[in-house]
Coordinates of C-alpha atoms in Angstrom, one line a residue:
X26 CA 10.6 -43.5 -25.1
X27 CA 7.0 -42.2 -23.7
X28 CA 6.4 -38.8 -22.5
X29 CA 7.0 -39.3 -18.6
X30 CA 9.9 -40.9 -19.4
X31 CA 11.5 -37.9 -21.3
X32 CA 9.7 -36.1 -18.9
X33 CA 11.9 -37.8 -15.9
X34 CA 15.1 -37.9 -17.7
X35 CA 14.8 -34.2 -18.3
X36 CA 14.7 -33.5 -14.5
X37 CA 16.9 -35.8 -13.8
X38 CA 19.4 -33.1 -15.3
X39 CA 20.9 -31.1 -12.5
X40 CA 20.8 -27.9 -14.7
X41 CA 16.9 -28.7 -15.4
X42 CA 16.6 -29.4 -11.8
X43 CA 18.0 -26.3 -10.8
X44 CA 15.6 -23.8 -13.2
X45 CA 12.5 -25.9 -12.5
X46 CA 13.2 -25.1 -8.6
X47 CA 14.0 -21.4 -9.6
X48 CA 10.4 -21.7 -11.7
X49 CA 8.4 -23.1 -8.4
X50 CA 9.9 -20.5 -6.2
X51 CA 8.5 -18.0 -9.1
X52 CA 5.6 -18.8 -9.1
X53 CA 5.2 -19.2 -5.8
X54 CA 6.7 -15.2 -5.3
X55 CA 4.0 -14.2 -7.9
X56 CA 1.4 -15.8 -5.8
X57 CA 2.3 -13.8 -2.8
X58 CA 2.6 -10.8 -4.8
X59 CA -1.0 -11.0 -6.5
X60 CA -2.5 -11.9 -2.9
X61 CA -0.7 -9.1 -1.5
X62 CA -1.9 -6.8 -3.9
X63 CA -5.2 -7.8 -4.0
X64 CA -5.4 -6.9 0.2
X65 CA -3.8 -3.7 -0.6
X66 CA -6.4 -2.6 -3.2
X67 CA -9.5 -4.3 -0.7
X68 CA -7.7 -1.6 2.2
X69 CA -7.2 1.0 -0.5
X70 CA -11.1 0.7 -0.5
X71 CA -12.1 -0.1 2.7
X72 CA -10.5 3.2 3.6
X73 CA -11.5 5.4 0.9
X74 CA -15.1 4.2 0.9
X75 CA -17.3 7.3 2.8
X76 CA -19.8 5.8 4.8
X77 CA -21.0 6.4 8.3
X78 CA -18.6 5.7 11.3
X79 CA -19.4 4.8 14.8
X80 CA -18.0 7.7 17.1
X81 CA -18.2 7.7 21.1
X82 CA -20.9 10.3 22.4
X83 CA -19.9 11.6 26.3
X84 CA -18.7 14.7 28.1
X85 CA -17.9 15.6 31.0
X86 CA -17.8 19.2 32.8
X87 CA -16.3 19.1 36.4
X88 CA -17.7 22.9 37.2
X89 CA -21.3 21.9 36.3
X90 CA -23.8 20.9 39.4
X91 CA -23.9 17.3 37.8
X92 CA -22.6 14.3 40.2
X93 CA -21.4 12.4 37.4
X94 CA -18.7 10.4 37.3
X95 CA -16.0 11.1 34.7
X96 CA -16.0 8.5 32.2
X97 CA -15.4 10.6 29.2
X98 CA -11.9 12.3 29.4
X99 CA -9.1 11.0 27.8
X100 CA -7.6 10.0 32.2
X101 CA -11.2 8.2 32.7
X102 CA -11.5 6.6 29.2
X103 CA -10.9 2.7 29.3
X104 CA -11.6 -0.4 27.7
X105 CA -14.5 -0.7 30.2
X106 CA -16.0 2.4 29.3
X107 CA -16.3 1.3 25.5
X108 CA -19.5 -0.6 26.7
X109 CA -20.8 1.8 28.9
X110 CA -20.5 5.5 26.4
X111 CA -22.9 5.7 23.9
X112 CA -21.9 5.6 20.1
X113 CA -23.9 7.1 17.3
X114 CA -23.5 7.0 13.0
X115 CA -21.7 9.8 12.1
X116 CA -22.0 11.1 8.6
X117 CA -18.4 13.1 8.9
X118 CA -16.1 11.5 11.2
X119 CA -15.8 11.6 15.2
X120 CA -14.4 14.8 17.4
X121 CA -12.7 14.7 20.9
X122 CA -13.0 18.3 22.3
X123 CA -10.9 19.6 25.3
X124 CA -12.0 23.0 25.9
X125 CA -9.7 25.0 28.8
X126 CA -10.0 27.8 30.8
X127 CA -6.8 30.7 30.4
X128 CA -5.1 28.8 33.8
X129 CA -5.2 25.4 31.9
X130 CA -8.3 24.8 34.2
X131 CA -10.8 21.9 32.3
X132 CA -13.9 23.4 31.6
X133 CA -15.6 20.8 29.1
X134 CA -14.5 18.0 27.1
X135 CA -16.9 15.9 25.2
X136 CA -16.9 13.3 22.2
X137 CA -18.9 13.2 19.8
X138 CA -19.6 13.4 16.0
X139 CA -17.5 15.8 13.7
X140 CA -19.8 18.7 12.8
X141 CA -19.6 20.5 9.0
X142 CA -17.8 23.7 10.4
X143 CA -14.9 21.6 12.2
X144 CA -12.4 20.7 9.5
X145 CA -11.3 17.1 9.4
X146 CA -8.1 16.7 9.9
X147 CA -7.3 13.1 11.1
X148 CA -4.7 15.0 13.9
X149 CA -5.5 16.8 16.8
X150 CA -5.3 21.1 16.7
X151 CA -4.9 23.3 19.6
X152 CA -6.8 27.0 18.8
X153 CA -6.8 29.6 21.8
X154 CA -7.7 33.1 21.9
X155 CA -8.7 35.4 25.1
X156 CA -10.9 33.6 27.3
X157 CA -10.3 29.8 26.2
X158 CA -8.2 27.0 24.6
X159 CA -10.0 24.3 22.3
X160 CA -7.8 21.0 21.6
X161 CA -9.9 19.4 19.1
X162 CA -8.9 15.8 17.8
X163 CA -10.9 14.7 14.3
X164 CA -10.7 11.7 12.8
X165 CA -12.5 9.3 10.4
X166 CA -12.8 5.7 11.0
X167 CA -15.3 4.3 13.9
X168 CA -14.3 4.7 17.4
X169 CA -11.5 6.5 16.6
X170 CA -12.6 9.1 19.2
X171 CA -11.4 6.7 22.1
X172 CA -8.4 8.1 24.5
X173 CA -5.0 8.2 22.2
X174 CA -3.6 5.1 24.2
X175 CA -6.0 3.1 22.1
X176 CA -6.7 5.0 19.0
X177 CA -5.4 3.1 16.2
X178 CA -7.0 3.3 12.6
X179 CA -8.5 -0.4 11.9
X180 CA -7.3 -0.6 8.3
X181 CA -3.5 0.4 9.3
X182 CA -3.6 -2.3 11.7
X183 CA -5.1 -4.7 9.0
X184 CA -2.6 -4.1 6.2
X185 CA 0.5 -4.3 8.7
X186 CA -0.9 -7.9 9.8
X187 CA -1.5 -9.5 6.1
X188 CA 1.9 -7.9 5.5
X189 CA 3.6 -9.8 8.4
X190 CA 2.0 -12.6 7.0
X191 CA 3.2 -11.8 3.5
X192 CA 6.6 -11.6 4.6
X193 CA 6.1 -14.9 6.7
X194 CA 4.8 -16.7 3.3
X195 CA 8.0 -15.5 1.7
X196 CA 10.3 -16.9 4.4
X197 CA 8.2 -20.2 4.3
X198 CA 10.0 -21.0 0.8
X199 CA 13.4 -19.4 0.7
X200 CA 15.1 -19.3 -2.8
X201 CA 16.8 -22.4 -4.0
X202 CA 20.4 -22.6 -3.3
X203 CA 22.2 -22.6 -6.3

């Protein structure tokens, strides 16, 4: 009897047939696993790595003598105004500052790049004392200083995706019924 013979007789076994389906859908599992590790560890880095971010650079004042038009604050802030705000390279991280008067009056707001003496928090802090109230929002990825309705950190977004499609590689090759 030659090898491929055996080979076939062997799977012709329904016991055989059984493990080698449990064996494929093993294998395959392990696959999924090892890619989804290896994009875990690639976010793990991608988010961990300090380099420069992009950050948004406006403000706006409404008591100053300017006739600008508010583009900045977080009302005015929309996907058209990505094009038209300048960005810079921002060693630290980005800042959105909402600075109000005692009556809850806007005085300034800007965005910009995190400075040394704010502390970088990734959440937004509300500080008052006598004469004013500061809501500063810090955060560290680029153009994460856009309005909160479309703040979302990149490599959050990227790991939920590659584990949709995780899961939808799983579901693509149920286990064998037994």
């Amino acid at each position: 009897m030659k090898e491929t013979e055996a080979h076939e007789s062997i799977l012709r076994d329904d016991k055989t047939e059984e493990t080698y389906k449990w064996l494929e859908y093993s294998r395959h599992i392990l696959r999924v696993y090892h890619w989804t590790e290896g994009v875990a560890e690639l976010t793990i880095i991608a988010r961990y790595t300090k380099a420069s971010v992009q950050c948004f650079v406006c403000s706006y004042s409404p008591g100053s003598n300017s006739t600008r038009v508010d583009g900045c604050t977080d009302t005015n802030f929309t996907t058209e105004s990505y094009y038209q705000v300048l960005t810079r390279s921002c060693p630290l991280g980005c800042e959105a500052v909402t600075v109000y008067d005692l009556n809850g009056v806007l005085l300034t707001f800007h965005r910009n790049c995190a400075t040394s003496s704010t502390p970088l928090t990734n959440t937004c802090e509300t500080h008052q004392n006598r004469v004013l109230t500061r809501h500063v929002c810090t955060c560290d990825t680029s153009y994460c200083n856009a309005a909160p309705r479309s703040v979302h950190s990149t490599p959050s977004l990227l790991t939920l995706l590659l584990l949709v499609v995780g899961c939808l590689q799983l579901l693509k090759f149920p286990p064998p019924a037994t």
